[in-house]
Amino acid sequence: MSTDYKTIARNGLWDGNIVFGQLLALCPLLAVTGTATNGLGMGLATTAVLVASGLAVSALRGAITTEIRIPAFVLIIATIVTLVDMAMNAYLHDLHKVLGLFIPLIVTNCAILGRAEAFASRRSLPAAGFDGLMMGIGFTLALVVLGAVREVLGSGTLFSNAALLLGDGLSWLEIRLIPDYDGFLLLILPPGGFIVLGFLLALKAAIEARPARTGTIDEAHERIQQVFTAGALLPGAGQRGEGT
Amino acid sequence: MSPPTLVSGPHAHSMSTVSRAMLLVSLALTPATALGCYLFGWPAIFLFAITIGTAVGAEALCLRLARRPPARFLLDGSAVLSGWLVALSLPPWAPWWIGVLGGAIAMVVGKHVFGGLGQNLFNPAMVARIMLLISFPVQMTAYVAPAPLGAPGAPGFLDGLAITFGLGGGATGGFDAVSSASVLGHLSTELGRGASLEAIRASGAGLVELSLGTVAGSLGETSAALLLLGGLLLLVFGVINWRIPVSVLGTTAALATLFHAIDPSRYPDAAFHLVSGALMLCAFFIATDYVTSPVAPLGELIYGAGIGALVYIIRTWGAFPEGVGFAVLLMNACTPLIDHLIRPRIFGRSRRGKPLTLPAAGDSP
Amino acid sequence: MKRLSLGALRGRARVHAVRGGVHPKDNKALSAECPIEPIPLSGLLRVPLQQHIGAEAEPVVAKGDRVAKGQVLAIGRRAVSAAVHAPTSGRVIAIGRFVAPHPSGLPVATITLRPDGEDRWADLPSPLDPNTATPDALAERVAASGIVGMGGATFPSAVKLDLRNRFPLDTLVINAAECEPYLTCDDRLLRERAAAVADGILCMARALTVDKVIVAIESNKPQAAAAMRKAVANLPLDARVIVVPTRYPMGSEKHLVQALTGRETPARALTAEIGLVVHNPATAYAVHRAVRHGEPLISRILTVSGRAVARPANIEVPIGTPIADILAHCGGTLGEPARLLLGGPMMGLPVPSTRAPVVKGTNGILALSAAECRRDEAMPCIRCGTCVTVCPSGLTPLELNARIRNEELDGAVRIGLLDCISCGSCSYVCPSNIPLIQSFNYAKGKLAAQQRVKHQQEETKRLAQQREVRLERIAAAKMEALKRRKAEMAAKKAKAKAQEGAKAAAPLETAS
């Protein structure tokens, strides 16, 4: 099995993006993306777990028998998550106070077990590590984008409390974009997370359906139409409520 | 995939159209809307126009994105109607951006993300109302006392612009508004303070004022009598049937009567519930929305009763003084289930779908 | 019971509630006052051999034969089929496939007749007296006369008269509801020939051996009801006329039975199973002609109407007359009609070609102007539920349509697709102009095709299995034979060995 790092990177960042491609890990996604900073913190923590668990699983792939692989993977992941949790509690204590509840839950993040099962347990050490990194970055990007949109629209700020995560040196990241903003509370609440996620997914679909260099304009129009109407023009076509 | 387009019967048509229904609904809403615009003056008129304009614009944009013929779909009038219903549920002096957000949310989030006309799970107007209420509780509960057009102390045209667009600074554009709580808000607050029902009712508006609508409240919800008139118009023209309005109003009235009988000092009577808040608008114009209500007769009754019960429960024990929006959305969510479980009995079959058994030979007369 | 007798006192029978239905503009005034008129013979008559439900009739004449009016041209040899007779005297000039009003739209085997103008009758069977003839003799006469259900269903009437052998019957219902808009042929028939229809009713009642008769007429035909009331009063039967509300599809057999008796026919059962047989008044008239005069069914009354026809009329037309000749007789069409139909506007079929002939089931020819059949482009379903309210079968047309659009045919069947009677009420009321009936007919056709394929596959499988079994049996037989031979050989050998051994042993024995 050859290792095509470009494919791995593309898969992790865009095509098979944990959030936008696979629609996995929605629970932490909706819980922590009230602000971009929280999203970034959660994303980095998850990335660390992904890389470490990928490496560990890949390294042990000869030693773990098929029958007990799932408990073994979970054990590895749980160990790493516990380490990350403790490390954050020690070095990023304020952020940990915000995200604390969700860090141990990374164990149950199906994306991590999924990568261990589908990728790391069959690939070489460097490939598994790289895949974990790319998946993690993709996940982090998704969290940051979603968090940023919700934060800007919901409270008019961007990267508030960034100093908690990145240190006081980066406090200039904290921007108040709209002064005297009343706040659009719904977007901060979990339903707002779903709504924004839905629009971001539509955006990704629209980007992918753009007149590609290879396709004709007509084909692209057709694809855009498919994306937007999802067969809804015909009376009663498609299940109701299947929109977002 | 799609059936071949052969000429097939029937070769006649009743000539009823979607636009005709929408037009009649608009007509039926006109009296209550006109009164609202008169009572709350220029700011209300501006807000009304802004909301409908945004709704139509958002609809046109979505249709364009979905590459559907905008003219054909816009002409059916459903965007105007949704915008209209959103406007009626807003505080009349709300700032312009509340109207813009309301119209846009109703069309984009409430309707087009589900696939447009006929596909939406939730009533677009109520989606907008609830999203605004949750996000902007201050602006969405800033009611004013009626200040009829031309009356002394009422805002003129320019004052109205200032109020709606916030030009003069402050929430009401520098104009001295006589802010006032809605009747349900007042009740909820005072009951929370431990006041007795009699005292509260004596201090607030009476049943007659509530019916006529000369009280503080949302733009088009205050006049129960005019809304009832419009609703009866819809019934007469056959745009809606009696089941949903009767079951909504009946359930709320029944619960109110029951609890009023149990403790008259805490629970207002049925008449009060019927004429206050958005209940009348909901029963005839919102709960009856074709797209989001069940299609089977029994299903309609269940749906209406559900809304009526939820309205009463939320009004009486909930955190919000008015529960119409939440009640409608919750029952909208139940509609597919109701439709799935409750279908009319098929001719010649039992309710479970088995063919009826033949009567024994001796039974036939 | 008490209520019924009270109603009877007032001279009005109680009509039971029936679900759904629509009130289309009936447009019957166009032709309701036009008396039944004859039409000159056409130069060529084309008589299809399949004008009924069931098997095609088999021709008993050949090309070139001279035939007399009323002579049998083809007979139905199967259980469900109907004979076809010559509408006039003349020469058979062709037997072959020709365009005909058949739901399939495919050409049908047709006998083409060139009339000789003499209109010479063949020797007809002798008249029967319904009061003395046996029910079997009456049914036989109806069968020999090629009579089929003339309301449009075209089910062979004799088969329906034989139902008494299978189910206990109590009532004959004459379905003169004529709920389709425009059509007035039954109305005129009842008004002008009530006595003959009443006599036909007597013949059918005797053939069915029932004593109770209900004539159901929609409330928009008071004159027909009055005429029939008078006519049935003299019958030696418990016969009465019940006026039913004017509502489409009141003429649907099962719904009419429910309106009249309150009895609901179980799904997929016949009304005969709950004791009622339903016939059309035009059928009763044909039965009268056959029993009392020995005349087979060679003509029928039909309505020509619609705002695109110059002179609406009710005409008695020989079977086989080309549609073009009938339209010409009515002054032609006003410009190009937007739609030319056979039957009523609700369930009628488009005319396949104006050269197609009139058949036994043709109750109307409608030339509709563009304004009459305007239908706007379909819009998305807004779930208004009107189709649910009007469906007489209690279905959920919008849901059926959604499932069919998703190619979920099994799902559509589960919620009652096969209980749909294709009356078109849902399409008629749909504010979004969705062609619901078209979609249901498509699904039903597709299901039928699937059934055929499945049947074929099963047949093939069965044959293959039979062959396998046969081969196995042959192989087994061969094996058996082989074994037997082997066993025989072995036995022989053993015997021989034993003998040899015995031979060999014998000397030893003797030696010892």
mmCIF file of N, CA, C and O in Angstrom, chain C residues 133-205:
data_model
loop_
_atom_site.group_PDB
_atom_site.id
_atom_site.type_symbol
_atom_site.label_atom_id
_atom_site.label_comp_id
_atom_site.label_asym_id
_atom_site.label_seq_id
_atom_site.Cartn_x
_atom_site.Cartn_y
_atom_site.Cartn_z
ATOM 1 N N ALA C 133 -90.803 -17.121 -18.667
ATOM 2 C CA ALA C 133 -89.525 -17.731 -19.051
ATOM 3 C C ALA C 133 -88.697 -18.028 -17.796
ATOM 4 O O ALA C 133 -88.844 -17.361 -16.764
ATOM 5 N N THR C 134 -87.839 -19.048 -17.899
ATOM 6 C CA THR C 134 -86.985 -19.358 -16.752
ATOM 7 C C THR C 134 -85.866 -18.320 -16.667
ATOM 8 O O THR C 134 -85.487 -17.729 -17.686
ATOM 9 N N PRO C 135 -85.325 -18.089 -15.479
ATOM 10 C CA PRO C 135 -84.208 -17.147 -15.346
ATOM 11 C C PRO C 135 -83.056 -17.509 -16.273
ATOM 12 O O PRO C 135 -82.442 -16.637 -16.877
ATOM 13 N N ASP C 136 -82.784 -18.811 -16.419
ATOM 14 C CA ASP C 136 -81.672 -19.216 -17.281
ATOM 15 C C ASP C 136 -81.943 -18.841 -18.726
ATOM 16 O O ASP C 136 -81.046 -18.388 -19.441
ATOM 17 N N ALA C 137 -83.213 -19.018 -19.152
ATOM 18 C CA ALA C 137 -83.548 -18.676 -20.529
ATOM 19 C C ALA C 137 -83.356 -17.179 -20.752
ATOM 20 O O ALA C 137 -82.824 -16.751 -21.787
ATOM 21 N N LEU C 138 -83.751 -16.373 -19.757
ATOM 22 C CA LEU C 138 -83.591 -14.919 -19.882
ATOM 23 C C LEU C 138 -82.108 -14.547 -19.964
ATOM 24 O O LEU C 138 -81.694 -13.759 -20.808
ATOM 25 N N ALA C 139 -81.331 -15.120 -19.082
ATOM 26 C CA ALA C 139 -79.902 -14.815 -19.070
ATOM 27 C C ALA C 139 -79.260 -15.247 -20.385
ATOM 28 O O ALA C 139 -78.387 -14.561 -20.933
ATOM 29 N N GLU C 140 -79.703 -16.396 -20.880
ATOM 30 C CA GLU C 140 -79.166 -16.895 -22.148
ATOM 31 C C GLU C 140 -79.467 -15.925 -23.291
ATOM 32 O O GLU C 140 -78.629 -15.650 -24.130
ATOM 33 N N ARG C 141 -80.716 -15.406 -23.275
ATOM 34 C CA ARG C 141 -81.097 -14.444 -24.317
ATOM 35 C C ARG C 141 -80.223 -13.194 -24.235
ATOM 36 O O ARG C 141 -79.748 -12.684 -25.256
ATOM 37 N N VAL C 142 -79.986 -12.726 -22.997
ATOM 38 C CA VAL C 142 -79.147 -11.532 -22.814
ATOM 39 C C VAL C 142 -77.736 -11.802 -23.327
ATOM 40 O O VAL C 142 -77.132 -10.981 -24.026
ATOM 41 N N ALA C 143 -77.247 -13.008 -23.056
ATOM 42 C CA ALA C 143 -75.902 -13.359 -23.516
ATOM 43 C C ALA C 143 -75.877 -13.420 -25.043
ATOM 44 O O ALA C 143 -74.976 -12.868 -25.688
ATOM 45 N N ALA C 144 -76.897 -14.068 -25.634
ATOM 46 C CA ALA C 144 -76.920 -14.217 -27.086
ATOM 47 C C ALA C 144 -77.064 -12.869 -27.772
ATOM 48 O O ALA C 144 -76.650 -12.701 -28.918
ATOM 49 N N SER C 145 -77.623 -11.885 -27.077
ATOM 50 C CA SER C 145 -77.827 -10.578 -27.687
ATOM 51 C C SER C 145 -76.611 -9.665 -27.545
ATOM 52 O O SER C 145 -76.654 -8.519 -27.969
ATOM 53 N N GLY C 146 -75.558 -10.165 -26.932
ATOM 54 C CA GLY C 146 -74.316 -9.378 -26.835
ATOM 55 C C GLY C 146 -74.443 -8.150 -25.954
ATOM 56 O O GLY C 146 -73.777 -7.139 -26.189
ATOM 57 N N ILE C 147 -75.283 -8.225 -24.942
ATOM 58 C CA ILE C 147 -75.495 -7.027 -24.111
ATOM 59 C C ILE C 147 -74.389 -6.905 -23.064
ATOM 60 O O ILE C 147 -74.024 -7.897 -22.409
ATOM 61 N N VAL C 148 -73.876 -5.698 -22.953
ATOM 62 C CA VAL C 148 -72.835 -5.416 -21.950
ATOM 63 C C VAL C 148 -73.277 -4.193 -21.154
ATOM 64 O O VAL C 148 -74.212 -3.503 -21.554
ATOM 65 N N GLY C 149 -72.596 -3.946 -20.035
ATOM 66 C CA GLY C 149 -72.920 -2.790 -19.204
ATOM 67 C C GLY C 149 -72.725 -1.517 -20.013
ATOM 68 O O GLY C 149 -71.628 -1.229 -20.470
ATOM 69 N N MET C 150 -73.800 -0.756 -20.217
ATOM 70 C CA MET C 150 -73.719 0.357 -21.160
ATOM 71 C C MET C 150 -73.425 1.696 -20.495
ATOM 72 O O MET C 150 -73.427 2.732 -21.135
ATOM 73 N N GLY C 151 -73.152 1.667 -19.211
ATOM 74 C CA GLY C 151 -72.760 2.891 -18.536
ATOM 75 C C GLY C 151 -71.306 3.234 -18.829
ATOM 76 O O GLY C 151 -70.820 4.298 -18.484
ATOM 77 N N GLY C 152 -70.606 2.326 -19.459
ATOM 78 C CA GLY C 152 -69.212 2.580 -19.790
ATOM 79 C C GLY C 152 -68.298 1.473 -19.310
ATOM 80 O O GLY C 152 -67.196 1.286 -19.810
ATOM 81 N N ALA C 153 -68.785 0.674 -18.324
ATOM 82 C CA ALA C 153 -67.917 -0.380 -17.789
ATOM 83 C C ALA C 153 -67.840 -1.560 -18.751
ATOM 84 O O ALA C 153 -66.849 -2.276 -18.788
ATOM 85 N N THR C 154 -68.898 -1.777 -19.545
ATOM 86 C CA THR C 154 -68.958 -2.820 -20.568
ATOM 87 C C THR C 154 -68.646 -4.215 -20.057
ATOM 88 O O THR C 154 -68.029 -5.011 -20.746
ATOM 89 N N PHE C 155 -69.096 -4.513 -18.858
ATOM 90 C CA PHE C 155 -68.950 -5.881 -18.363
ATOM 91 C C PHE C 155 -70.128 -6.684 -18.915
ATOM 92 O O PHE C 155 -71.264 -6.209 -18.894
ATOM 93 N N PRO C 156 -69.879 -7.867 -19.465
ATOM 94 C CA PRO C 156 -70.981 -8.634 -20.070
ATOM 95 C C PRO C 156 -72.128 -8.825 -19.083
ATOM 96 O O PRO C 156 -71.942 -9.359 -17.991
ATOM 97 N N SER C 157 -73.338 -8.386 -19.488
ATOM 98 C CA SER C 157 -74.462 -8.345 -18.550
ATOM 99 C C SER C 157 -74.918 -9.729 -18.130
ATOM 100 O O SER C 157 -75.372 -9.932 -17.008
ATOM 101 N N ALA C 158 -74.820 -10.698 -19.072
ATOM 102 C CA ALA C 158 -75.305 -12.041 -18.755
ATOM 103 C C ALA C 158 -74.514 -12.620 -17.579
ATOM 104 O O ALA C 158 -75.070 -13.298 -16.712
ATOM 105 N N VAL C 159 -73.221 -12.306 -17.533
ATOM 106 C CA VAL C 159 -72.400 -12.816 -16.428
ATOM 107 C C VAL C 159 -72.917 -12.259 -15.109
ATOM 108 O O VAL C 159 -72.983 -12.951 -14.088
ATOM 109 N N LYS C 160 -73.325 -10.968 -15.154
ATOM 110 C CA LYS C 160 -73.845 -10.338 -13.932
ATOM 111 C C LYS C 160 -75.204 -10.928 -13.550
ATOM 112 O O LYS C 160 -75.549 -10.998 -12.375
ATOM 113 N N LEU C 161 -75.984 -11.320 -14.580
ATOM 114 C CA LEU C 161 -77.290 -11.916 -14.264
ATOM 115 C C LEU C 161 -77.116 -13.308 -13.661
ATOM 116 O O LEU C 161 -77.982 -13.798 -12.936
ATOM 117 N N ASP C 162 -76.003 -13.953 -13.989
ATOM 118 C CA ASP C 162 -75.751 -15.295 -13.436
ATOM 119 C C ASP C 162 -75.271 -15.261 -11.987
ATOM 120 O O ASP C 162 -75.091 -16.305 -11.362
ATOM 121 N N LEU C 163 -75.029 -14.058 -11.462
ATOM 122 C CA LEU C 163 -74.485 -13.960 -10.097
ATOM 123 C C LEU C 163 -75.409 -14.598 -9.070
ATOM 124 O O LEU C 163 -74.990 -14.961 -7.982
ATOM 125 N N ARG C 164 -76.705 -14.732 -9.425
ATOM 126 C CA ARG C 164 -77.656 -15.313 -8.463
ATOM 127 C C ARG C 164 -77.258 -16.737 -8.102
ATOM 128 O O ARG C 164 -77.648 -17.255 -7.069
ATOM 129 N N ASN C 165 -76.503 -17.379 -9.018
ATOM 130 C CA ASN C 165 -76.061 -18.737 -8.716
ATOM 131 C C ASN C 165 -74.935 -18.767 -7.696
ATOM 132 O O ASN C 165 -74.613 -19.814 -7.150
ATOM 133 N N ARG C 166 -74.290 -17.611 -7.510
ATOM 134 C CA ARG C 166 -73.118 -17.591 -6.620
ATOM 135 C C ARG C 166 -73.395 -16.905 -5.291
ATOM 136 O O ARG C 166 -72.771 -17.238 -4.282
ATOM 137 N N PHE C 167 -74.286 -15.904 -5.294
ATOM 138 C CA PHE C 167 -74.522 -15.153 -4.053
ATOM 139 C C PHE C 167 -76.020 -15.014 -3.819
ATOM 140 O O PHE C 167 -76.793 -14.956 -4.771
ATOM 141 N N PRO C 168 -76.433 -14.934 -2.555
ATOM 142 C CA PRO C 168 -77.849 -14.663 -2.283
ATOM 143 C C PRO C 168 -78.137 -13.191 -2.581
ATOM 144 O O PRO C 168 -77.585 -12.302 -1.930
ATOM 145 N N LEU C 169 -78.965 -12.927 -3.571
ATOM 146 C CA LEU C 169 -79.239 -11.544 -3.970
ATOM 147 C C LEU C 169 -80.589 -11.113 -3.434
ATOM 148 O O LEU C 169 -81.492 -11.930 -3.271
ATOM 149 N N ASP C 170 -80.746 -9.808 -3.168
ATOM 150 C CA ASP C 170 -82.067 -9.343 -2.774
ATOM 151 C C ASP C 170 -82.554 -8.142 -3.566
ATOM 152 O O ASP C 170 -83.723 -7.883 -3.634
ATOM 153 N N THR C 171 -81.615 -7.374 -4.160
ATOM 154 C CA THR C 171 -82.056 -6.130 -4.787
ATOM 155 C C THR C 171 -81.364 -5.916 -6.127
ATOM 156 O O THR C 171 -80.168 -6.199 -6.276
ATOM 157 N N LEU C 172 -82.128 -5.414 -7.085
ATOM 158 C CA LEU C 172 -81.557 -4.938 -8.342
ATOM 159 C C LEU C 172 -81.542 -3.419 -8.280
ATOM 160 O O LEU C 172 -82.571 -2.798 -7.998
ATOM 161 N N VAL C 173 -80.376 -2.836 -8.502
ATOM 162 C CA VAL C 173 -80.271 -1.377 -8.488
ATOM 163 C C VAL C 173 -80.081 -0.907 -9.927
ATOM 164 O O VAL C 173 -79.245 -1.442 -10.654
ATOM 165 N N ILE C 174 -80.907 0.032 -10.351
ATOM 166 C CA ILE C 174 -80.700 0.628 -11.668
ATOM 167 C C ILE C 174 -79.980 1.957 -11.450
ATOM 168 O O ILE C 174 -80.500 2.871 -10.810
ATOM 169 N N ASN C 175 -78.774 2.025 -11.967
ATOM 170 C CA ASN C 175 -77.891 3.164 -11.715
ATOM 171 C C ASN C 175 -78.119 4.226 -12.782
ATOM 172 O O ASN C 175 -77.448 4.241 -13.807
ATOM 173 N N ALA C 176 -79.086 5.085 -12.545
ATOM 174 C CA ALA C 176 -79.347 6.174 -13.486
ATOM 175 C C ALA C 176 -78.850 7.488 -12.896
ATOM 176 O O ALA C 176 -79.373 8.553 -13.177
ATOM 177 N N ALA C 177 -77.824 7.412 -12.057
ATOM 178 C CA ALA C 177 -77.286 8.622 -11.427
ATOM 179 C C ALA C 177 -76.751 9.568 -12.487
ATOM 180 O O ALA C 177 -76.957 10.767 -12.438
ATOM 181 N N GLU C 178 -76.087 9.000 -13.483
ATOM 182 C CA GLU C 178 -75.463 9.777 -14.563
ATOM 183 C C GLU C 178 -74.748 10.997 -13.992
ATOM 184 O O GLU C 178 -75.089 12.143 -14.261
ATOM 185 N N CYS C 179 -73.726 10.700 -13.135
ATOM 186 C CA CYS C 179 -73.068 11.785 -12.408
ATOM 187 C C CYS C 179 -72.031 12.522 -13.243
ATOM 188 O O CYS C 179 -71.588 13.595 -12.864
ATOM 189 N N GLU C 180 -71.617 11.929 -14.361
ATOM 190 C CA GLU C 180 -70.647 12.632 -15.209
ATOM 191 C C GLU C 180 -71.298 13.896 -15.778
ATOM 192 O O GLU C 180 -72.419 13.841 -16.269
ATOM 193 N N PRO C 181 -70.605 15.030 -15.729
ATOM 194 C CA PRO C 181 -71.146 16.234 -16.344
ATOM 195 C C PRO C 181 -71.398 16.011 -17.844
ATOM 196 O O PRO C 181 -70.855 15.065 -18.429
ATOM 197 N N TYR C 182 -72.184 16.864 -18.456
ATOM 198 C CA TYR C 182 -72.493 16.877 -19.896
ATOM 199 C C TYR C 182 -73.433 15.737 -20.340
ATOM 200 O O TYR C 182 -74.280 15.951 -21.181
ATOM 201 N N LEU C 183 -73.239 14.511 -19.812
ATOM 202 C CA LEU C 183 -73.966 13.394 -20.376
ATOM 203 C C LEU C 183 -75.452 13.461 -20.016
ATOM 204 O O LEU C 183 -75.810 13.701 -18.858
ATOM 205 N N THR C 184 -76.305 13.256 -21.005
ATOM 206 C CA THR C 184 -77.754 13.304 -20.785
ATOM 207 C C THR C 184 -78.452 12.130 -21.454
ATOM 208 O O THR C 184 -79.672 12.113 -21.548
ATOM 209 N N CYS C 185 -77.702 11.152 -21.964
ATOM 210 C CA CYS C 185 -78.347 10.092 -22.735
ATOM 211 C C CYS C 185 -79.254 9.235 -21.849
ATOM 212 O O CYS C 185 -80.358 8.863 -22.269
ATOM 213 N N ASP C 186 -78.830 8.950 -20.620
ATOM 214 C CA ASP C 186 -79.694 8.169 -19.733
ATOM 215 C C ASP C 186 -80.919 8.979 -19.336
ATOM 216 O O ASP C 186 -82.032 8.468 -19.260
ATOM 217 N N ASP C 187 -80.700 10.268 -19.085
ATOM 218 C CA ASP C 187 -81.785 11.174 -18.734
ATOM 219 C C ASP C 187 -82.853 11.135 -19.827
ATOM 220 O O ASP C 187 -84.038 10.928 -19.570
ATOM 221 N N ARG C 188 -82.418 11.307 -21.078
ATOM 222 C CA ARG C 188 -83.375 11.302 -22.193
ATOM 223 C C ARG C 188 -84.052 9.944 -22.328
ATOM 224 O O ARG C 188 -85.248 9.859 -22.570
ATOM 225 N N LEU C 189 -83.268 8.887 -22.184
ATOM 226 C CA LEU C 189 -83.831 7.546 -22.314
ATOM 227 C C LEU C 189 -84.956 7.339 -21.299
ATOM 228 O O LEU C 189 -86.033 6.845 -21.637
ATOM 229 N N LEU C 190 -84.697 7.745 -20.067
ATOM 230 C CA LEU C 190 -85.708 7.565 -19.022
ATOM 231 C C LEU C 190 -86.932 8.428 -19.278
ATOM 232 O O LEU C 190 -88.062 8.032 -19.014
ATOM 233 N N ARG C 191 -86.702 9.617 -19.785
ATOM 234 C CA ARG C 191 -87.833 10.507 -20.028
ATOM 235 C C ARG C 191 -88.677 9.996 -21.191
ATOM 236 O O ARG C 191 -89.898 10.051 -21.141
ATOM 237 N N GLU C 192 -88.017 9.522 -22.243
ATOM 238 C CA GLU C 192 -88.749 9.202 -23.470
ATOM 239 C C GLU C 192 -89.196 7.747 -23.527
ATOM 240 O O GLU C 192 -90.158 7.422 -24.204
ATOM 241 N N ARG C 193 -88.458 6.859 -22.931
ATOM 242 C CA ARG C 193 -88.784 5.444 -23.086
ATOM 243 C C ARG C 193 -88.874 4.755 -21.723
ATOM 244 O O ARG C 193 -88.362 3.649 -21.533
ATOM 245 N N ALA C 194 -89.501 5.424 -20.789
ATOM 246 C CA ALA C 194 -89.564 4.909 -19.421
ATOM 247 C C ALA C 194 -90.220 3.528 -19.358
ATOM 248 O O ALA C 194 -89.757 2.636 -18.638
ATOM 249 N N ALA C 195 -91.285 3.350 -20.130
ATOM 250 C CA ALA C 195 -91.994 2.073 -20.069
ATOM 251 C C ALA C 195 -91.093 0.933 -20.520
ATOM 252 O O ALA C 195 -91.068 -0.151 -19.906
ATOM 253 N N ALA C 196 -90.353 1.154 -21.604
ATOM 254 C CA ALA C 196 -89.460 0.106 -22.116
ATOM 255 C C ALA C 196 -88.367 -0.201 -21.098
ATOM 256 O O ALA C 196 -88.031 -1.364 -20.844
ATOM 257 N N VAL C 197 -87.818 0.856 -20.477
ATOM 258 C CA VAL C 197 -86.778 0.644 -19.459
ATOM 259 C C VAL C 197 -87.369 -0.145 -18.294
ATOM 260 O O VAL C 197 -86.757 -1.095 -17.789
ATOM 261 N N ALA C 198 -88.580 0.228 -17.879
ATOM 262 C CA ALA C 198 -89.220 -0.466 -16.763
ATOM 263 C C ALA C 198 -89.419 -1.939 -17.104
ATOM 264 O O ALA C 198 -89.212 -2.825 -16.257
ATOM 265 N N ASP C 199 -89.800 -2.208 -18.354
ATOM 266 C CA ASP C 199 -89.970 -3.603 -18.754
ATOM 267 C C ASP C 199 -88.628 -4.334 -18.729
ATOM 268 O O ASP C 199 -88.540 -5.488 -18.286
ATOM 269 N N GLY C 200 -87.579 -3.661 -19.180
ATOM 270 C CA GLY C 200 -86.235 -4.259 -19.113
ATOM 271 C C GLY C 200 -85.872 -4.567 -17.670
ATOM 272 O O GLY C 200 -85.247 -5.594 -17.370
ATOM 273 N N ILE C 201 -86.264 -3.658 -16.767
ATOM 274 C CA ILE C 201 -85.989 -3.880 -15.345
ATOM 275 C C ILE C 201 -86.698 -5.145 -14.879
ATOM 276 O O ILE C 201 -86.131 -5.985 -14.172
ATOM 277 N N LEU C 202 -87.948 -5.307 -15.336
ATOM 278 C CA LEU C 202 -88.703 -6.508 -14.974
ATOM 279 C C LEU C 202 -87.967 -7.762 -15.465
ATOM 280 O O LEU C 202 -87.797 -8.740 -14.717
ATOM 281 N N CYS C 203 -87.511 -7.715 -16.736
ATOM 282 C CA CYS C 203 -86.784 -8.868 -17.289
ATOM 283 C C CYS C 203 -85.559 -9.195 -16.446
ATOM 284 O O CYS C 203 -85.285 -10.360 -16.136
ATOM 285 N N MET C 204 -84.819 -8.152 -16.059
ATOM 286 C CA MET C 204 -83.593 -8.390 -15.294
ATOM 287 C C MET C 204 -83.917 -8.902 -13.892
ATOM 288 O O MET C 204 -83.251 -9.801 -13.381
ATOM 289 N N ALA C 205 -84.959 -8.333 -13.300
ATOM 290 C CA ALA C 205 -85.339 -8.787 -11.962
ATOM 291 C C ALA C 205 -85.737 -10.261 -12.000
ATOM 292 O O ALA C 205 -85.378 -11.042 -11.113
#
